[in-house]
Amino acid sequence: GSFAYLRVELGDFIAYIAAGNILLEYVIGGAAVARSWTSYFATLCNHDSDDFVIIVHSMPDDYSKLDPIAVVVVCVICVLAVLSTKGSSRFNYIASIIHVIVILFIIIAGFTKADTKNYSNFAPFGVRGIFKSSAVLFFAYVGFDAVSTMAEETKNPGRDIPIGLVGSMAITTAAYCLLSVVLCLMQPYPKIDKDAPFSVAFEAVGMSWAKYVVAAGALKGMTTVLLVGAVGQARYLTHIARTHMLPPWLAQIHPKTGTPINATIVMLIATAIIAFFTDLKILADLLSISTLFIFLLVALALIVRRYYVSGETSTTDRIILITCLILILGSSIATATYWGVSENNDWVAYVITMPIWFLATAGIAVFIPQARKPKVWGVPLVPWLPSLSIAINIFLLGSIDGASFKRFGIWTCVLLLYYFFFGLHASYDTAKELGENRIGDGWKRVEEGQSVS
């Protein structure tokens, strides 16, 4: 997963900050899906989504709708994830087949009720609306990182993980686009229901019976998402605990089930608590910040991996690399900041920031030789593709509201306090005891779970 990758390339501190945000995005993502599960379940039962929640008027609006069904769903998922990885995989396999059938049904049936007049006002909120939506859409891409956490349980991870990631991402992106087109062709965008959009859309076009098929398929799909998330997040927590950045108790594997029971239960308790009272919009915005932040760090680490090897890269090349990376980050942040604070569509600042980004990326490509080539599979078009990824991720971060950044800042402060008072010392002692700084396979021993008690 990205924690192990960042730990190798950018060090323990960056990896820890990334790990905290990875765990946050899993918890928030699971909570958001669990609350959506309640909405579609209400639709399946011919009820409004608010009928199945407890409204507490004395609490703030964003936290006033308590969702006990979401908590029950998370508890059931916890039991499944704890019992067996193979059993979870079989359930996911069957559920995924059903979900694909439902998606095909939505696309085909939806196009039969399409009305092109709904697209007459194609971009009602303009360019800013498109990018703001794109930033929140990263909510949907959290699960791909979970695939990489299964490397230990894959026969040929160097080949299978990249194929699984790239293949599933291409298929899923195409499916998202088609589903979005169908939804907007069936119903004008102001009338789209935010809790159960497809079920309500089919009912609006006179196919009331179809909403039950859609709701059932959605429940299947969201259950799969929750289970994949539960399996992935537990392995992340286990992996981090092996380094002693978090309590090693979380890294324990149950001898009978072969699953990290402690990590699974802790993560899903946190998910259930968040799902119980937090509004979906808050979860989506905060989750997008964490996801974009992780993608940004991984893209940065990729450039470092390809162009820097300790003891081999010359001092001149190292200075050029650091300078270019600072310029890439600085120009990207300046572009995003200007986009976020400017009210009009003035383009003067972009004439300055975008050429700086281009020249900095070209500087890496032209003046620094690649120090390390991928052995099995590698990202193409380096440094251009990861540099573009950095710029896009930072730009999309500039489209997210300020309140979400405040919540993100609070969480980061909590992470830093824990790290400097506990995690830093524990991980240092573990590394020292294993000879991580003296023996080449010391770090590998930690990765394989041979951490000290």
CSV table of C-alpha atoms in Angstrom, one decimal:
chain,number,residue,atom,x,y,z
A,1,GLY,CA,0.0,0.0,0.0
A,2,SER,CA,0.9,3.7,-0.2
A,3,PHE,CA,2.2,3.6,3.5
A,4,ALA,CA,4.9,1.1,2.7
A,5,TYR,CA,5.8,2.9,-0.5
A,6,LEU,CA,6.0,6.3,1.1
A,7,ARG,CA,8.0,4.9,4.0
A,8,VAL,CA,10.7,3.6,1.7
A,9,GLU,CA,10.9,6.7,-0.5
A,10,LEU,CA,10.1,9.7,1.8
A,11,GLY,CA,10.8,8.4,5.3
A,12,ASP,CA,8.9,7.5,8.4
A,13,PHE,CA,7.4,11.0,9.2
A,14,ILE,CA,5.8,11.5,5.8
A,15,ALA,CA,4.6,7.9,5.8
A,16,TYR,CA,3.0,8.3,9.2
A,17,ILE,CA,1.2,11.5,8.2
A,18,ALA,CA,0.0,9.7,5.1
A,19,ALA,CA,-1.0,6.7,7.1
A,20,GLY,CA,-3.1,8.8,9.4
A,21,ASN,CA,-5.0,10.2,6.4
A,22,ILE,CA,-5.3,6.8,4.8
A,23,LEU,CA,-7.0,5.5,8.0
A,24,LEU,CA,-9.2,8.6,8.2
A,25,GLU,CA,-10.3,8.2,4.6
A,26,TYR,CA,-11.2,4.5,5.2
A,27,VAL,CA,-13.2,5.4,8.3
A,28,ILE,CA,-15.0,8.3,6.6
A,29,GLY,CA,-15.5,6.3,3.4
A,30,GLY,CA,-17.0,3.4,5.2
A,31,ALA,CA,-19.2,5.8,7.3
A,32,ALA,CA,-20.5,7.6,4.1
A,33,VAL,CA,-21.3,4.3,2.4
A,34,ALA,CA,-23.1,3.0,5.5
A,35,ARG,CA,-25.3,6.1,5.6
A,36,SER,CA,-26.0,5.7,1.9
A,37,TRP,CA,-26.9,2.1,2.6
A,38,THR,CA,-29.7,3.3,4.9
A,39,SER,CA,-31.0,5.7,2.2
A,40,TYR,CA,-31.3,2.9,-0.4
A,41,PHE,CA,-32.8,0.5,2.1
A,42,ALA,CA,-35.5,3.1,2.9
A,43,THR,CA,-36.2,3.4,-0.8
A,44,LEU,CA,-36.5,-0.4,-1.1
A,45,CYS,CA,-39.1,-0.3,1.8
A,46,ASN,CA,-41.1,2.6,0.1
A,47,HIS,CA,-40.0,5.1,2.7
A,48,ASP,CA,-38.2,8.4,2.6
A,49,SER,CA,-34.6,8.3,3.7
A,50,ASP,CA,-35.4,10.4,6.8
A,51,ASP,CA,-37.9,7.9,8.0
A,52,PHE,CA,-35.1,5.5,9.2
A,53,VAL,CA,-33.0,8.1,11.0
A,54,ILE,CA,-33.5,9.7,14.4
A,55,ILE,CA,-33.5,13.5,14.2
A,56,VAL,CA,-32.2,15.3,17.3
A,57,HIS,CA,-33.1,19.0,16.9
A,58,SER,CA,-30.9,20.1,19.7
A,59,MET,CA,-27.8,19.1,17.8
A,60,PRO,CA,-26.2,21.1,14.8
A,61,ASP,CA,-27.8,20.4,11.5
A,62,ASP,CA,-24.8,18.5,10.1
A,63,TYR,CA,-24.8,16.0,13.0
A,64,SER,CA,-28.5,15.9,14.0
A,65,LYS,CA,-29.6,12.8,11.9
A,66,LEU,CA,-28.6,9.7,13.9
A,67,ASP,CA,-28.5,6.6,11.8
A,68,PRO,CA,-28.7,3.3,13.8
A,69,ILE,CA,-29.1,1.2,10.7
A,70,ALA,CA,-25.7,2.3,9.4
A,71,VAL,CA,-24.2,1.1,12.7
A,72,VAL,CA,-25.9,-2.3,12.4
A,73,VAL,CA,-24.6,-2.7,8.9
A,74,VAL,CA,-21.0,-1.9,9.9
A,75,CYS,CA,-21.2,-4.4,12.8
A,76,VAL,CA,-22.3,-7.2,10.4
A,77,ILE,CA,-19.5,-6.3,8.0
A,78,CYS,CA,-17.1,-6.4,11.0
A,79,VAL,CA,-18.1,-10.0,11.7
A,80,LEU,CA,-17.7,-11.1,8.1
A,81,ALA,CA,-14.2,-9.4,7.8
A,82,VAL,CA,-13.0,-11.0,11.1
A,83,LEU,CA,-14.1,-14.5,10.2
A,84,SER,CA,-12.2,-15.2,7.0
A,85,THR,CA,-10.4,-13.4,4.2
A,86,LYS,CA,-11.3,-16.2,1.7
A,87,GLY,CA,-14.9,-16.1,2.8
A,88,SER,CA,-15.0,-12.3,2.3
A,89,SER,CA,-13.5,-12.7,-1.1
A,90,ARG,CA,-16.1,-15.3,-2.2
A,91,PHE,CA,-18.9,-13.0,-1.0
A,92,ASN,CA,-17.4,-10.1,-2.9
A,93,TYR,CA,-17.0,-12.2,-6.0
A,94,ILE,CA,-20.7,-13.1,-6.0
A,95,ALA,CA,-21.9,-9.7,-5.0
A,96,SER,CA,-19.8,-8.0,-7.7
A,97,ILE,CA,-21.4,-10.2,-10.4
A,98,ILE,CA,-24.9,-9.2,-9.2
A,99,HIS,CA,-23.8,-5.5,-9.0
A,100,VAL,CA,-22.5,-5.6,-12.6
A,101,ILE,CA,-25.8,-7.0,-13.9
A,102,VAL,CA,-27.6,-4.2,-12.1
A,103,ILE,CA,-25.3,-1.5,-13.5
A,104,LEU,CA,-26.0,-2.8,-17.0
A,105,PHE,CA,-29.7,-2.8,-16.3
A,106,ILE,CA,-29.6,0.8,-15.2
A,107,ILE,CA,-27.6,1.9,-18.2
A,108,ILE,CA,-29.8,0.1,-20.8
A,109,ALA,CA,-33.2,0.8,-19.1
A,110,GLY,CA,-32.2,4.4,-18.4
A,111,PHE,CA,-31.3,5.2,-22.0
A,112,THR,CA,-34.8,4.0,-23.0
A,113,LYS,CA,-36.2,6.9,-20.9
A,114,ALA,CA,-33.6,9.5,-21.9
A,115,ASP,CA,-34.6,13.1,-22.7
A,116,THR,CA,-31.8,15.1,-24.4
A,117,LYS,CA,-33.6,18.4,-23.2
A,118,ASN,CA,-32.1,17.7,-19.8
A,119,TYR,CA,-28.7,18.5,-21.2
A,120,SER,CA,-29.7,21.8,-22.7
A,121,ASN,CA,-28.0,23.5,-19.8
A,122,PHE,CA,-24.9,21.3,-19.8
A,123,ALA,CA,-22.8,23.0,-17.2
A,124,PRO,CA,-25.1,25.0,-15.0
A,125,PHE,CA,-22.4,26.0,-12.5
A,126,GLY,CA,-19.7,26.7,-15.0
A,127,VAL,CA,-16.1,25.6,-15.0
A,128,ARG,CA,-15.8,26.1,-11.2
A,129,GLY,CA,-18.7,23.7,-10.7
A,130,ILE,CA,-17.0,21.1,-12.8
A,131,PHE,CA,-13.8,21.2,-10.8
A,132,LYS,CA,-15.6,21.4,-7.4
A,133,SER,CA,-17.5,18.2,-8.4
A,134,SER,CA,-14.3,16.6,-9.6
A,135,ALA,CA,-12.7,17.2,-6.2
A,136,VAL,CA,-15.6,15.5,-4.4
A,137,LEU,CA,-15.6,12.7,-7.0
A,138,PHE,CA,-12.3,11.4,-5.6
A,139,PHE,CA,-14.5,10.0,-2.9
A,140,ALA,CA,-15.1,7.2,-5.4
A,141,TYR,CA,-11.4,6.2,-5.9
A,142,VAL,CA,-10.5,5.3,-2.3
A,143,GLY,CA,-11.1,1.6,-2.9
A,144,PHE,CA,-8.3,1.3,-5.5
A,145,ASP,CA,-5.7,1.8,-2.8
A,146,ALA,CA,-7.3,-1.0,-0.9
A,147,VAL,CA,-6.4,-3.4,-3.7
A,148,SER,CA,-2.6,-2.8,-3.1
A,149,THR,CA,-3.0,-3.7,0.6
A,150,MET,CA,-3.8,-7.3,-0.5
A,151,ALA,CA,-0.3,-7.8,-1.9
A,152,GLU,CA,0.7,-10.1,0.9
A,153,GLU,CA,-2.2,-12.4,0.0
A,154,THR,CA,-1.6,-12.3,-3.8
A,155,LYS,CA,0.4,-15.1,-5.6
A,156,ASN,CA,2.2,-12.7,-8.0
A,157,PRO,CA,1.7,-9.2,-6.8
A,158,GLY,CA,4.2,-7.6,-9.1
A,159,ARG,CA,2.1,-8.6,-12.1
A,160,ASP,CA,-1.4,-9.1,-10.6
A,161,ILE,CA,-1.7,-5.8,-8.6
A,162,PRO,CA,-1.0,-3.5,-11.5
A,163,ILE,CA,-3.3,-5.4,-13.8
A,164,GLY,CA,-6.1,-5.4,-11.2
A,165,LEU,CA,-5.7,-1.7,-10.5
A,166,VAL,CA,-5.4,-0.4,-14.1
A,167,GLY,CA,-8.0,-2.7,-15.4
A,168,SER,CA,-10.6,-2.1,-12.7
A,169,MET,CA,-10.0,1.6,-12.8
A,170,ALA,CA,-10.6,1.8,-16.5
A,171,ILE,CA,-13.8,-0.2,-16.3
A,172,THR,CA,-15.1,1.7,-13.2
A,173,THR,CA,-14.4,5.1,-14.7
A,174,ALA,CA,-16.3,4.2,-17.9
A,175,ALA,CA,-19.2,2.9,-15.7
A,176,TYR,CA,-19.3,6.1,-13.7
A,177,CYS,CA,-19.4,8.2,-16.8
A,178,LEU,CA,-22.2,6.1,-18.4
A,179,LEU,CA,-24.2,6.1,-15.1
A,180,SER,CA,-23.9,9.9,-14.8
A,181,VAL,CA,-25.0,10.5,-18.4
A,182,VAL,CA,-28.0,8.2,-17.9
A,183,LEU,CA,-29.0,9.8,-14.6
A,184,CYS,CA,-28.9,13.4,-16.1
A,185,LEU,CA,-30.8,12.3,-19.2
A,186,MET,CA,-33.5,10.7,-17.1
A,187,GLN,CA,-34.0,13.6,-14.7
A,188,PRO,CA,-33.1,17.4,-14.8
A,189,TYR,CA,-30.2,17.9,-12.4
A,190,PRO,CA,-32.2,20.1,-9.9
A,191,LYS,CA,-34.6,17.2,-9.3
A,192,ILE,CA,-32.0,14.5,-8.7
A,193,ASP,CA,-32.3,13.0,-5.2
A,194,LYS,CA,-29.0,13.3,-3.3
A,195,ASP,CA,-29.7,10.2,-1.1
A,196,ALA,CA,-31.0,7.6,-3.6
A,197,PRO,CA,-30.7,9.2,-7.0
A,198,PHE,CA,-31.3,6.3,-9.4
A,199,SER,CA,-34.2,4.8,-7.5
A,200,VAL,CA,-36.0,8.2,-7.5
A,201,ALA,CA,-35.1,8.8,-11.1
A,202,PHE,CA,-36.7,5.6,-12.3
A,203,GLU,CA,-39.8,6.3,-10.3
A,204,ALA,CA,-40.0,9.8,-11.9
A,205,VAL,CA,-39.9,8.4,-15.4
A,206,GLY,CA,-42.7,5.9,-14.7
A,207,MET,CA,-40.7,2.8,-14.0
A,208,SER,CA,-41.6,2.4,-10.3
A,209,TRP,CA,-40.8,-1.3,-10.4
A,210,ALA,CA,-37.2,-0.6,-11.5
A,211,LYS,CA,-36.4,1.3,-8.3
A,212,TYR,CA,-36.6,-1.9,-6.3
A,213,VAL,CA,-34.0,-3.5,-8.7
A,214,VAL,CA,-31.8,-0.5,-8.4
A,215,ALA,CA,-32.1,-0.2,-4.7
A,216,ALA,CA,-31.4,-4.0,-4.2
A,217,GLY,CA,-28.3,-3.7,-6.5
A,218,ALA,CA,-27.1,-0.6,-4.8
A,219,LEU,CA,-27.3,-2.4,-1.4
A,220,LYS,CA,-25.4,-5.3,-2.8
A,221,GLY,CA,-22.8,-2.9,-4.2
A,222,MET,CA,-22.4,-0.9,-1.1
A,223,THR,CA,-22.1,-4.0,1.1
A,224,THR,CA,-19.2,-5.1,-1.2
A,225,VAL,CA,-17.6,-1.7,-0.8
A,226,LEU,CA,-17.9,-1.8,3.0
A,227,LEU,CA,-16.4,-5.3,3.1
A,228,VAL,CA,-13.5,-4.5,0.8
A,229,GLY,CA,-12.8,-1.3,2.9
A,230,ALA,CA,-13.0,-3.3,6.1
A,231,VAL,CA,-10.4,-5.9,4.8
A,232,GLY,CA,-8.2,-3.2,3.4
A,233,GLN,CA,-8.2,-0.8,6.4
A,234,ALA,CA,-7.4,-3.6,8.8
A,235,ARG,CA,-4.4,-4.6,6.8
A,236,TYR,CA,-3.2,-1.0,6.7
A,237,LEU,CA,-3.6,-0.6,10.4
A,238,THR,CA,-1.7,-4.0,10.9
A,239,HIS,CA,1.1,-2.8,8.6
A,240,ILE,CA,1.5,0.5,10.5
A,241,ALA,CA,1.4,-1.3,13.9
A,242,ARG,CA,4.2,-3.6,12.8
A,243,THR,CA,6.5,-0.5,12.7
A,244,HIS,CA,5.3,0.4,16.2
A,245,MET,CA,4.2,3.8,15.0
A,246,LEU,CA,0.9,2.6,16.4
A,247,PRO,CA,0.5,0.1,19.3
A,248,PRO,CA,1.8,-3.4,18.2
A,249,TRP,CA,-1.4,-4.9,19.7
A,250,LEU,CA,-3.1,-3.9,16.5
A,251,ALA,CA,-0.7,-6.0,14.4
A,252,GLN,CA,-1.7,-9.3,16.0
A,253,ILE,CA,-3.1,-12.0,13.7
A,254,HIS,CA,-5.6,-14.5,15.1
A,255,PRO,CA,-4.2,-18.0,14.7
A,256,LYS,CA,-7.5,-19.6,13.7
A,257,THR,CA,-9.0,-17.1,11.3
A,258,GLY,CA,-5.7,-15.8,10.0
A,259,THR,CA,-7.2,-12.2,10.1
A,260,PRO,CA,-6.1,-9.1,12.0
A,261,ILE,CA,-9.0,-9.2,14.4
A,262,ASN,CA,-7.9,-6.3,16.7
A,263,ALA,CA,-7.3,-3.9,13.8
A,264,THR,CA,-10.5,-4.8,12.1
A,265,ILE,CA,-12.6,-4.3,15.2
A,266,VAL,CA,-10.9,-0.9,16.1
A,267,MET,CA,-11.4,0.5,12.6
A,268,LEU,CA,-15.0,-0.6,12.3
A,269,ILE,CA,-15.9,0.8,15.7
A,270,ALA,CA,-14.6,4.2,14.6
A,271,THR,CA,-16.5,3.8,11.3
A,272,ALA,CA,-19.7,3.0,13.2
A,273,ILE,CA,-19.4,6.0,15.5
A,274,ILE,CA,-18.8,8.4,12.6
A,275,ALA,CA,-21.6,6.8,10.5
A,276,PHE,CA,-24.1,7.2,13.4
A,277,PHE,CA,-24.2,11.0,13.5
A,278,THR,CA,-22.2,12.7,10.6
A,279,ASP,CA,-23.9,14.1,7.5
A,280,LEU,CA,-22.9,12.7,4.1
A,281,LYS,CA,-21.7,16.0,2.6
A,282,ILE,CA,-19.2,16.6,5.4
A,283,LEU,CA,-17.9,13.1,5.0
A,284,ALA,CA,-17.5,13.4,1.2
A,285,ASP,CA,-15.6,16.7,1.4
A,286,LEU,CA,-13.2,15.6,4.2
A,287,LEU,CA,-12.7,12.2,2.5
A,288,SER,CA,-11.7,14.0,-0.8
A,289,ILE,CA,-9.1,16.1,1.0
A,290,SER,CA,-7.4,13.0,2.5
A,291,THR,CA,-7.5,11.1,-0.8
A,292,LEU,CA,-6.1,13.9,-2.9
A,293,PHE,CA,-3.4,14.5,-0.3
A,294,ILE,CA,-2.3,10.8,-0.4
A,295,PHE,CA,-2.4,10.7,-4.3
A,296,LEU,CA,-0.2,13.9,-4.2
A,297,LEU,CA,2.4,12.3,-1.9
A,298,VAL,CA,2.5,9.0,-3.9
A,299,ALA,CA,3.2,10.9,-7.1
A,300,LEU,CA,5.9,12.9,-5.4
A,301,ALA,CA,7.4,9.7,-4.1
A,302,LEU,CA,7.4,8.1,-7.6
A,303,ILE,CA,9.6,10.9,-8.9
A,304,VAL,CA,12.0,10.5,-6.0
A,305,ARG,CA,12.1,6.8,-6.5
A,306,ARG,CA,13.0,7.1,-10.2
A,307,TYR,CA,15.6,9.9,-9.9
A,308,TYR,CA,17.2,9.5,-6.5
A,309,VAL,CA,19.2,6.6,-5.0
A,310,SER,CA,21.0,7.2,-1.7
A,311,GLY,CA,24.8,6.9,-2.2
A,312,GLU,CA,24.6,6.9,-6.0
A,313,THR,CA,22.9,10.1,-7.1
A,314,SER,CA,25.4,12.9,-7.3
A,315,THR,CA,25.1,16.1,-5.1
A,316,THR,CA,24.4,18.2,-8.2
A,317,ASP,CA,21.6,16.0,-9.4
A,318,ARG,CA,20.1,15.9,-5.9
A,319,ILE,CA,20.1,19.7,-5.7
A,320,ILE,CA,18.5,20.0,-9.2
A,321,LEU,CA,15.9,17.4,-8.2
A,322,ILE,CA,15.0,19.2,-4.9
A,323,THR,CA,14.8,22.5,-6.7
A,324,CYS,CA,12.6,21.2,-9.4
A,325,LEU,CA,10.3,19.5,-7.0
A,326,ILE,CA,10.0,22.7,-4.9
A,327,LEU,CA,9.1,24.6,-8.1
A,328,ILE,CA,6.5,22.0,-9.1
A,329,LEU,CA,4.9,22.1,-5.7
A,330,GLY,CA,5.1,25.9,-5.4
A,331,SER,CA,3.7,26.6,-8.8
A,332,SER,CA,0.9,24.1,-8.3
A,333,ILE,CA,0.0,25.5,-4.9
A,334,ALA,CA,0.0,29.1,-6.4
A,335,THR,CA,-2.3,28.0,-9.2
A,336,ALA,CA,-4.7,26.3,-6.8
A,337,THR,CA,-4.7,29.2,-4.4
A,338,TYR,CA,-5.4,31.8,-7.1
A,339,TRP,CA,-8.2,29.6,-8.4
A,340,GLY,CA,-9.7,29.3,-4.9
A,341,VAL,CA,-9.6,32.9,-3.9
A,342,SER,CA,-10.3,34.7,-7.2
A,343,GLU,CA,-13.9,35.5,-7.9
A,344,ASN,CA,-13.5,36.2,-11.6
A,345,ASN,CA,-11.9,34.1,-14.4
A,346,ASP,CA,-8.8,36.2,-14.7
A,347,TRP,CA,-6.0,34.2,-16.3
A,348,VAL,CA,-2.9,36.4,-15.7
A,349,ALA,CA,-1.5,34.4,-12.8
A,350,TYR,CA,-1.7,31.2,-14.7
A,351,VAL,CA,0.6,32.6,-17.4
A,352,ILE,CA,3.2,32.7,-14.7
A,353,THR,CA,2.6,29.6,-12.6
A,354,MET,CA,2.0,27.1,-15.4
A,355,PRO,CA,5.2,27.8,-17.4
A,356,ILE,CA,7.1,27.4,-14.1
A,357,TRP,CA,5.5,24.0,-13.6
A,358,PHE,CA,6.4,23.0,-17.2
A,359,LEU,CA,10.0,24.1,-17.0
A,360,ALA,CA,10.6,22.5,-13.6
A,361,THR,CA,9.2,19.1,-14.9
A,362,ALA,CA,11.3,19.5,-18.1
A,363,GLY,CA,14.4,20.2,-15.9
A,364,ILE,CA,14.0,16.8,-14.2
A,365,ALA,CA,13.5,15.0,-17.5
A,366,VAL,CA,16.4,16.7,-19.3
A,367,PHE,CA,19.1,17.3,-16.7
A,368,ILE,CA,18.7,14.3,-14.3
A,369,PRO,CA,19.3,10.7,-15.4
A,370,GLN,CA,16.9,8.1,-14.0
A,371,ALA,CA,18.6,6.3,-11.2
A,372,ARG,CA,16.3,3.4,-10.9
A,373,LYS,CA,14.3,1.5,-13.5
A,374,PRO,CA,11.2,-0.6,-12.6
A,375,LYS,CA,11.8,-4.3,-12.6
A,376,VAL,CA,8.3,-5.7,-13.2
A,377,TRP,CA,5.9,-2.9,-14.0
A,378,GLY,CA,6.4,0.8,-14.0
A,379,VAL,CA,4.4,4.0,-14.5
A,380,PRO,CA,5.0,5.4,-18.0
A,381,LEU,CA,5.9,9.0,-19.0
A,382,VAL,CA,7.9,9.8,-15.9
A,383,PRO,CA,8.4,12.6,-14.7
A,384,TRP,CA,5.5,14.2,-16.8
A,385,LEU,CA,2.7,11.9,-15.6
A,386,PRO,CA,3.5,12.1,-11.8
A,387,SER,CA,4.2,15.8,-12.1
A,388,LEU,CA,0.8,16.4,-13.8
A,389,SER,CA,-0.8,14.2,-11.1
A,390,ILE,CA,0.8,16.5,-8.4
A,391,ALA,CA,-0.5,19.6,-10.2
A,392,ILE,CA,-4.1,18.2,-10.7
A,393,ASN,CA,-4.4,16.9,-7.1
A,394,ILE,CA,-3.3,20.3,-5.6
A,395,PHE,CA,-5.6,22.1,-8.0
A,396,LEU,CA,-8.6,20.1,-7.0
A,397,LEU,CA,-7.8,20.6,-3.4
A,398,GLY,CA,-8.3,24.3,-4.1
A,399,SER,CA,-11.9,23.6,-5.0
A,400,ILE,CA,-12.9,22.2,-1.6
A,401,ASP,CA,-14.5,24.4,1.0
A,402,GLY,CA,-12.6,26.0,3.9
A,403,ALA,CA,-14.6,24.2,6.7
A,404,SER,CA,-13.3,20.8,5.5
A,405,PHE,CA,-9.7,22.1,5.6
A,406,LYS,CA,-10.2,23.1,9.2
A,407,ARG,CA,-11.4,19.6,10.1
A,408,PHE,CA,-8.4,18.2,8.1
A,409,GLY,CA,-6.1,20.5,10.1
A,410,ILE,CA,-7.5,19.4,13.4
A,411,TRP,CA,-7.0,15.7,12.5
A,412,THR,CA,-3.4,16.5,11.3
A,413,CYS,CA,-2.6,18.2,14.7
A,414,VAL,CA,-3.9,15.1,16.5
A,415,LEU,CA,-1.6,12.9,14.4
A,416,LEU,CA,1.4,15.1,15.0
A,417,LEU,CA,0.9,15.1,18.8
A,418,TYR,CA,0.6,11.3,18.9
A,419,TYR,CA,3.6,10.9,16.6
A,420,PHE,CA,6.0,13.2,18.5
A,421,PHE,CA,5.0,11.9,22.0
A,422,PHE,CA,4.6,8.2,21.2
A,423,GLY,CA,5.0,6.9,17.7
A,424,LEU,CA,8.4,8.4,16.9
A,425,HIS,CA,10.1,6.9,20.0
A,426,ALA,CA,8.4,3.5,19.6
A,427,SER,CA,9.3,3.2,15.9
A,428,TYR,CA,12.9,4.3,16.5
A,429,ASP,CA,13.3,1.7,19.3
A,430,THR,CA,11.9,-1.0,17.1
A,431,ALA,CA,14.2,0.0,14.2
A,432,LYS,CA,17.2,0.0,16.5
A,433,GLU,CA,16.4,-3.3,18.0
A,434,LEU,CA,16.0,-4.9,14.6
A,435,GLY,CA,19.2,-3.3,13.3
A,436,GLU,CA,17.2,-1.5,10.7
A,437,ASN,CA,19.9,1.2,10.3
A,438,ARG,CA,22.7,-1.3,10.1
A,439,ILE,CA,21.4,-4.4,8.4
A,440,GLY,CA,19.8,-4.3,4.9
A,441,ASP,CA,17.0,-6.7,5.7
A,442,GLY,CA,16.0,-5.0,9.0
A,443,TRP,CA,13.2,-3.0,7.4
A,444,LYS,CA,12.1,-6.1,5.4
A,445,ARG,CA,11.7,-8.0,8.7
A,446,VAL,CA,9.4,-5.3,10.0
A,447,GLU,CA,7.4,-5.4,6.8
A,448,GLU,CA,7.0,-9.2,7.1
A,449,GLY,CA,5.6,-8.8,10.6
A,450,GLN,CA,8.7,-9.8,12.6
A,451,SER,CA,8.3,-6.7,14.9
A,452,VAL,CA,9.4,-6.9,18.5
A,453,SER,CA,6.9,-7.2,21.3
